[in-house]
Short mmCIF file of C-alpha atoms in Angstrom, two decimals:
data_model
loop_
_atom_site.label_atom_id
_atom_site.label_comp_id
_atom_site.label_asym_id
_atom_site.label_seq_id
_atom_site.Cartn_x
_atom_site.Cartn_y
_atom_site.Cartn_z
CA SER O 523 0.57 19.05 58.22
CA ASN O 524 2.70 16.47 61.78
CA ASP O 525 2.20 13.40 58.61
CA VAL O 526 5.53 12.76 58.34
CA VAL O 527 6.09 9.10 56.98
CA ARG O 528 9.12 7.42 57.89
CA PRO O 529 9.12 4.81 55.56
CA ILE O 530 11.95 2.60 57.64
CA LEU O 531 9.84 3.08 60.30
CA ASN O 532 6.59 2.35 59.02
CA LYS O 533 7.05 -1.13 57.99
CA SER O 534 7.92 -2.42 61.45
CA CYS O 535 4.56 -1.82 62.01
CA LYS O 536 5.19 -0.88 65.43
CA ARG O 537 4.26 2.29 67.00
CA PHE O 538 6.64 4.96 67.08
CA LEU O 539 8.21 8.05 69.05
CA LEU O 540 10.01 10.90 66.42
CA SER O 541 11.19 14.20 66.89
CA PHE O 542 14.37 16.52 65.62
CA CYS O 543 15.96 18.34 68.27
CA PRO O 544 18.77 20.48 66.86
CA GLU O 545 21.70 20.82 68.64
CA ARG O 546 22.46 25.02 68.35
CA THR O 547 25.26 25.06 70.15
CA LEU O 548 29.04 26.88 70.08
CA GLU O 549 32.24 25.00 69.74
CA GLY O 550 33.90 25.54 73.16
CA ASN O 551 31.14 26.23 74.65
CA ALA O 552 28.66 23.24 73.99
CA LEU O 553 28.48 22.26 77.40
CA ASN O 554 27.41 25.04 78.85
CA GLU O 555 24.97 26.30 75.85
CA LEU O 556 23.94 23.12 76.61
CA GLN O 557 22.27 24.78 79.56
CA THR O 558 21.03 28.12 78.60
CA ASN O 559 20.28 28.20 74.92
CA PRO O 560 16.32 27.94 74.34
CA GLN O 561 16.01 23.52 72.97
CA ILE O 562 13.83 23.11 69.59
CA ILE O 563 11.27 20.98 69.69
CA GLY O 564 9.34 19.24 66.82
CA GLY O 565 7.78 15.75 66.47
CA ILE O 566 5.64 13.96 64.54
CA ASP O 567 2.47 13.58 67.29
CA GLU O 568 2.20 15.40 70.59
CA MET O 569 3.70 11.92 72.44
CA SER O 570 6.55 12.12 70.70
CA VAL O 571 6.71 16.23 71.63
CA SER O 572 6.27 15.08 75.27
CA PHE O 573 8.21 12.58 75.91
CA SER O 574 11.82 14.94 74.19
CA ALA O 575 10.31 18.05 76.35
CA MET O 576 10.99 15.54 79.81
CA LEU O 577 14.49 14.42 77.90
CA PHE O 578 15.62 17.72 77.63
CA GLN O 579 14.02 19.73 81.09
CA LYS O 580 16.92 17.91 82.40
CA LEU O 581 19.57 19.87 80.72
CA THR O 582 17.41 23.60 80.20
CA PRO O 583 14.19 25.36 81.37
CA ASN O 584 13.95 26.88 77.77
CA LEU O 585 12.09 24.60 75.97
CA VAL O 586 10.79 26.11 72.56
CA ARG O 587 7.66 23.41 70.63
CA ALA O 588 8.18 23.83 66.86
CA SER O 589 4.45 22.89 64.87
CA ASN O 590 6.27 19.86 63.94
CA ILE O 591 8.89 18.20 62.65
CA LYS O 592 9.33 20.29 59.46
CA THR O 593 9.86 23.59 60.96
CA ALA O 594 11.99 21.97 63.84
CA GLU O 595 14.40 21.26 61.21
CA MET O 596 14.21 23.96 58.75
CA ILE O 597 15.05 26.81 62.47
CA LYS O 598 18.05 24.94 62.43
CA LEU O 599 19.21 24.91 58.60
CA VAL O 600 18.27 29.00 58.55
CA ALA O 601 20.04 29.67 61.49
CA ASN O 602 23.33 28.55 59.97
CA ALA O 603 22.43 29.74 56.59
CA ALA O 604 21.92 33.32 58.01
CA ARG O 605 24.96 32.75 59.62
CA ASP O 606 26.60 32.37 56.37
CA ALA O 607 24.90 34.58 54.56
CA LYS O 608 25.57 37.31 57.16
CA PHE O 609 29.67 36.96 56.85
CA ALA O 610 29.60 36.69 53.60
CA TYR O 611 28.55 40.12 52.73
CA SER O 612 31.36 41.02 55.44
CA ASN O 613 33.93 39.26 52.84
CA GLU O 614 31.57 40.91 49.36
CA ILE O 615 32.45 44.24 51.55
CA ALA O 616 36.59 42.76 51.87
CA LYS O 617 36.38 42.18 47.58
CA ALA O 618 34.98 45.61 47.12
CA CYS O 619 37.55 47.28 49.48
CA ASP O 620 40.76 45.53 47.58
CA TYR O 621 38.93 46.68 44.44
CA PHE O 622 38.58 50.62 45.65
CA GLY O 623 42.01 50.32 47.13
CA ILE O 624 40.65 51.50 50.35
CA SER O 625 40.10 49.36 54.18
CA ALA O 626 37.39 47.32 54.77
CA ALA O 627 38.18 47.04 58.24
CA GLU O 628 38.17 50.58 58.59
CA VAL O 629 35.12 51.09 56.57
CA ILE O 630 33.29 48.41 58.92
CA SER O 631 34.58 49.49 61.71
CA SER O 632 34.36 53.16 61.74
CA GLY O 633 30.97 52.52 60.31
CA LYS O 634 29.36 50.64 62.75
CA LEU O 635 31.17 52.68 65.86
CA GLY O 636 28.85 54.37 68.07
CA TYR O 637 25.66 53.88 65.40
CA PRO O 638 22.83 51.25 66.02
CA ARG O 639 21.98 49.58 62.71
CA THR O 640 25.17 48.47 61.40
CA ASP O 641 25.98 44.88 62.46
CA LEU O 642 28.77 43.71 60.49
CA ALA O 643 31.43 41.59 61.61
CA LEU O 644 34.52 41.72 59.85
CA PRO O 645 35.84 39.64 56.70
CA GLY O 646 37.71 36.44 57.44
CA PRO O 647 37.40 32.93 56.54
CA VAL O 648 33.84 30.78 56.78
CA GLY O 649 34.35 27.08 57.65
CA GLY O 650 33.31 24.49 60.25
CA PRO O 651 31.21 21.24 60.17
CA CYS O 652 27.72 23.06 60.11
CA LEU O 653 27.93 26.16 58.03
CA GLU O 654 30.36 24.68 55.60
CA LYS O 655 26.91 22.24 54.95
CA ASP O 656 23.85 22.92 56.31
CA PRO O 657 23.45 25.80 53.36
CA TYR O 658 23.47 22.77 50.77
CA ILE O 659 21.17 21.35 52.64
CA PHE O 660 18.43 23.72 53.06
CA ALA O 661 18.42 24.23 48.91
CA ASP O 662 19.36 20.46 48.02
CA GLY O 663 16.16 19.73 50.26
CA LEU O 664 14.26 22.48 48.18
CA LYS O 665 15.29 21.79 44.92
CA GLN O 666 12.02 18.98 45.11
CA TYR O 667 9.83 21.69 44.29
CA GLY O 668 11.68 23.94 41.68
CA PHE O 669 12.77 26.69 43.86
CA ASN O 670 16.58 28.38 44.26
CA PRO O 671 17.42 29.59 47.05
CA LYS O 672 19.65 32.12 45.49
CA ILE O 673 20.85 34.44 48.45
CA THR O 674 21.97 31.44 51.04
CA ILE O 675 24.07 29.37 47.50
CA GLU O 676 25.95 32.43 45.98
CA SER O 677 26.50 33.22 49.80
CA ARG O 678 28.46 30.04 50.31
CA LEU O 679 30.09 30.11 47.02
CA LEU O 680 31.37 33.49 47.80
CA ASN O 681 33.09 32.40 51.09
CA GLU O 682 34.53 29.78 49.53
CA SER O 683 36.11 31.21 47.11
CA MET O 684 37.98 33.93 49.51
CA PRO O 685 40.47 31.41 49.88
CA GLN O 686 42.08 32.08 45.93
CA HIS O 687 41.01 35.57 46.76
CA ALA O 688 43.84 35.21 48.58
CA LEU O 689 46.05 33.98 47.07
CA ASP O 690 45.31 35.97 43.55
CA LEU O 691 47.05 38.47 45.99
CA ILE O 692 50.37 36.26 47.01
CA ASN O 693 50.82 35.54 43.80
CA TYR O 694 51.14 39.19 42.49
CA TRP O 695 53.39 39.55 45.30
CA GLN O 696 55.59 36.62 44.24
CA LYS O 697 55.66 38.09 40.64
CA GLU O 698 54.88 42.31 40.65
CA VAL O 699 56.99 42.66 44.16
CA ALA O 700 58.95 39.94 44.86
CA GLY O 701 60.79 39.98 41.32
CA ASN O 702 58.84 35.69 40.64
CA LYS O 703 60.29 34.89 43.64
CA SER O 704 60.27 30.79 44.66
CA VAL O 705 58.41 30.61 47.96
CA LYS O 706 60.12 27.44 50.02
CA LYS O 707 58.58 27.82 53.61
CA VAL O 708 54.99 28.36 53.64
CA VAL O 709 53.33 29.08 57.43
CA LEU O 710 49.99 28.62 58.11
CA LEU O 711 48.65 29.89 61.60
CA GLY O 712 45.60 28.56 62.83
CA LEU O 713 44.86 25.19 61.03
CA ALA O 714 41.50 24.67 63.26
CA PHE O 715 38.11 26.28 61.76
CA LYS O 716 37.81 29.40 63.83
CA GLY O 717 40.06 30.46 67.17
CA LYS O 718 37.27 31.94 68.95
CA PRO O 719 36.69 29.70 71.35
CA SER O 720 39.41 28.08 71.11
CA THR O 721 38.86 24.26 69.44
CA ASN O 722 41.63 21.42 67.48
CA ASP O 723 38.29 20.59 65.53
CA THR O 724 39.40 21.33 61.48
CA ARG O 725 36.73 19.87 59.97
CA GLY O 726 35.81 22.21 57.42
CA SER O 727 39.05 24.27 58.48
CA VAL O 728 39.72 27.32 55.54
CA GLY O 729 42.85 26.76 56.32
CA LEU O 730 43.13 23.49 54.71
CA LYS O 731 41.70 24.39 51.87
CA PHE O 732 44.32 28.05 51.39
CA GLY O 733 47.27 25.44 52.36
CA GLU O 734 45.90 23.08 48.97
CA LEU O 735 45.96 26.55 46.97
CA VAL O 736 48.98 27.33 47.90
CA LYS O 737 50.55 23.88 47.77
CA LYS O 738 49.20 23.37 44.11
CA ALA O 739 50.74 26.93 42.43
CA ASN O 740 54.02 26.40 44.94
CA PRO O 741 54.59 22.97 44.39
CA GLN O 742 58.68 23.15 45.79
CA ALA O 743 57.49 24.75 48.87
CA ASN O 744 57.48 23.02 52.14
CA LEU O 745 54.40 23.75 54.34
CA PHE O 746 55.19 24.95 57.75
CA GLY O 747 51.92 25.21 60.71
CA PHE O 748 51.02 26.35 64.02
CA ASP O 749 48.86 25.74 65.86
CA GLU O 750 48.50 26.12 69.90
CA THR O 751 45.40 23.28 70.48
CA ILE O 752 47.10 20.27 67.73
CA ASP O 753 49.59 18.08 68.63
CA ASP O 754 52.43 17.45 66.82
CA ALA O 755 50.98 13.49 65.07
CA GLU O 756 48.04 15.48 63.86
CA MET O 757 49.68 18.26 62.08
CA ILE O 758 52.27 15.72 60.56
CA ARG O 759 48.61 13.67 59.46
CA LEU O 760 47.35 16.56 57.74
CA GLY O 761 50.32 16.95 55.95
CA TYR O 762 52.12 20.30 57.53
CA ILE O 763 55.42 20.02 59.52
CA PRO O 764 54.94 20.91 63.18
CA THR O 765 56.14 24.03 64.82
CA LYS O 766 57.26 24.38 68.61
CA SER O 767 56.76 28.61 68.28
CA LEU O 768 55.79 31.51 67.00
CA VAL O 769 59.11 32.21 66.67
CA ASP O 770 60.07 28.69 64.85
CA ALA O 771 57.51 29.44 62.87
CA PHE O 772 58.55 32.65 61.37
CA ASP O 773 61.93 32.16 60.78
CA SER O 774 63.59 31.88 57.10
CA ALA O 775 59.67 31.96 56.17
CA ASP O 776 59.21 33.41 52.95
CA LEU O 777 54.95 33.67 53.22
CA VAL O 778 53.06 33.51 57.01
CA VAL O 779 49.70 33.81 57.05
CA ILE O 780 47.51 34.10 60.09
CA MET O 781 44.03 31.39 59.19
CA ASN O 782 41.93 32.19 62.44
CA ASN O 783 40.77 34.06 64.84
CA HIS O 784 42.77 32.39 67.77
CA ALA O 785 43.96 34.76 70.04
CA ALA O 786 47.15 34.18 70.09
CA PHE O 787 47.57 35.78 66.65
CA GLU O 788 46.46 38.95 67.84
CA ASN O 789 49.36 40.30 69.84
CA MET O 790 52.38 38.89 68.21
CA ALA O 791 55.32 40.81 68.07
CA LEU O 792 55.37 41.32 64.65
CA GLU O 793 58.34 43.77 63.93
CA THR O 794 61.00 41.32 65.40
CA LEU O 795 59.01 38.03 64.62
CA SER O 796 59.70 39.48 60.26
CA GLU O 797 63.28 40.42 60.90
CA GLN O 798 64.18 36.75 60.89
CA MET O 799 62.06 35.34 58.19
CA SER O 800 63.53 35.30 54.61
CA LYS O 801 63.72 38.47 52.25
CA PRO O 802 61.28 39.82 50.81
CA ALA O 803 59.20 37.79 52.61
CA LEU O 804 54.89 38.83 52.77
CA ILE O 805 52.77 37.88 56.09
CA TYR O 806 48.67 37.90 55.07
CA ASP O 807 46.54 38.59 57.61
CA PHE O 808 42.47 36.73 56.96
CA TRP O 809 41.63 38.47 59.90
CA ASN O 810 42.76 42.42 60.16
CA ASN O 811 44.82 42.02 63.64
CA TYR O 812 47.38 44.71 62.40
CA ARG O 813 47.02 47.75 60.96
CA ALA O 814 49.63 47.96 58.31
CA GLU O 815 50.74 51.80 58.40
CA LYS O 816 51.07 51.26 62.43
CA LEU O 817 53.00 48.86 61.35
CA SER O 818 56.95 49.01 61.20
CA LEU O 819 58.72 46.24 59.62
CA SER O 820 61.11 46.34 57.01
CA ALA O 821 60.88 47.31 53.64
CA ALA O 822 61.54 43.73 53.11
CA THR O 823 58.33 42.31 54.24
CA ALA O 824 55.00 42.97 53.48
CA TYR O 825 52.09 42.60 55.91
CA VAL O 826 49.09 42.27 53.92
CA ALA O 827 45.55 42.02 55.15
CA LEU O 828 42.13 40.89 53.34
CA GLY O 829 40.36 43.69 52.47
CA SER O 830 43.05 45.65 51.77
CA HIS O 831 45.15 44.63 49.15
CA ASN O 832 45.60 47.91 47.34
CA ALA O 833 47.95 48.49 49.87
CA LEU O 834 50.75 46.14 47.81
CA LYS O 835 49.46 47.23 44.60
CA GLY O 836 49.53 50.89 45.72
#
């Protein structure tokens, strides 16, 4: 039904138009996508839809008219919950491969090479202002009906568990490999919630959540940050010591963690940069930018990526 009660507006005793037209653009490319993405429009009546359509036709000719306002909102929530679930499955594969002692990056990349029915993303942190909240909004709206969308919630919880999963490996390295090493300089590369497209938005940043876990586990550590999109003042406000370059970031570091998928972290000269790290040292990569077997690091420096933890444990 298109009968949607809006108590505050109804109390005004005035005629009103009301539509829900969800924004579905990719941050970092929003202005382009506003003109190319289909615009969903759902309203409480035909006139609401018509007026909204006239507005959005100034931006894009691609309009999709939903049957009602609830359907329009559901389209938005389902889209983000589905992306969250898709990434969660990749992260579940990463955890499984960590236990099996094989590489999740190889399983996923090789499994879809030239094969049309496997479309898994590589594992990694999943956050941001949309994916961290929309699954919960979706689930909360269903509580009144006694329905619990298990896949949606379990996917969100699994994605939220990944920072602790990585910290468990780092704790193992500290105790079992580095001889109970006390880390003093911890560097996070990429504090924005994502790196592609590039943005300085830290809302829902998994990097910041991970930093909190590291600091709690290592109160003596100083947290440094490197992010080409975030200025020094904002870095300090977030509680991090800014570093001007990758060279400064790696210098004397005990632990370096690649937190987002910015292009700056894909082709770093890790062999050279790692030489300046404290020894022993660990480079942890949430994004599988490198293959450990192809890196020539010193015996005192370890590189481990999400989904290949057993490369360190043996």
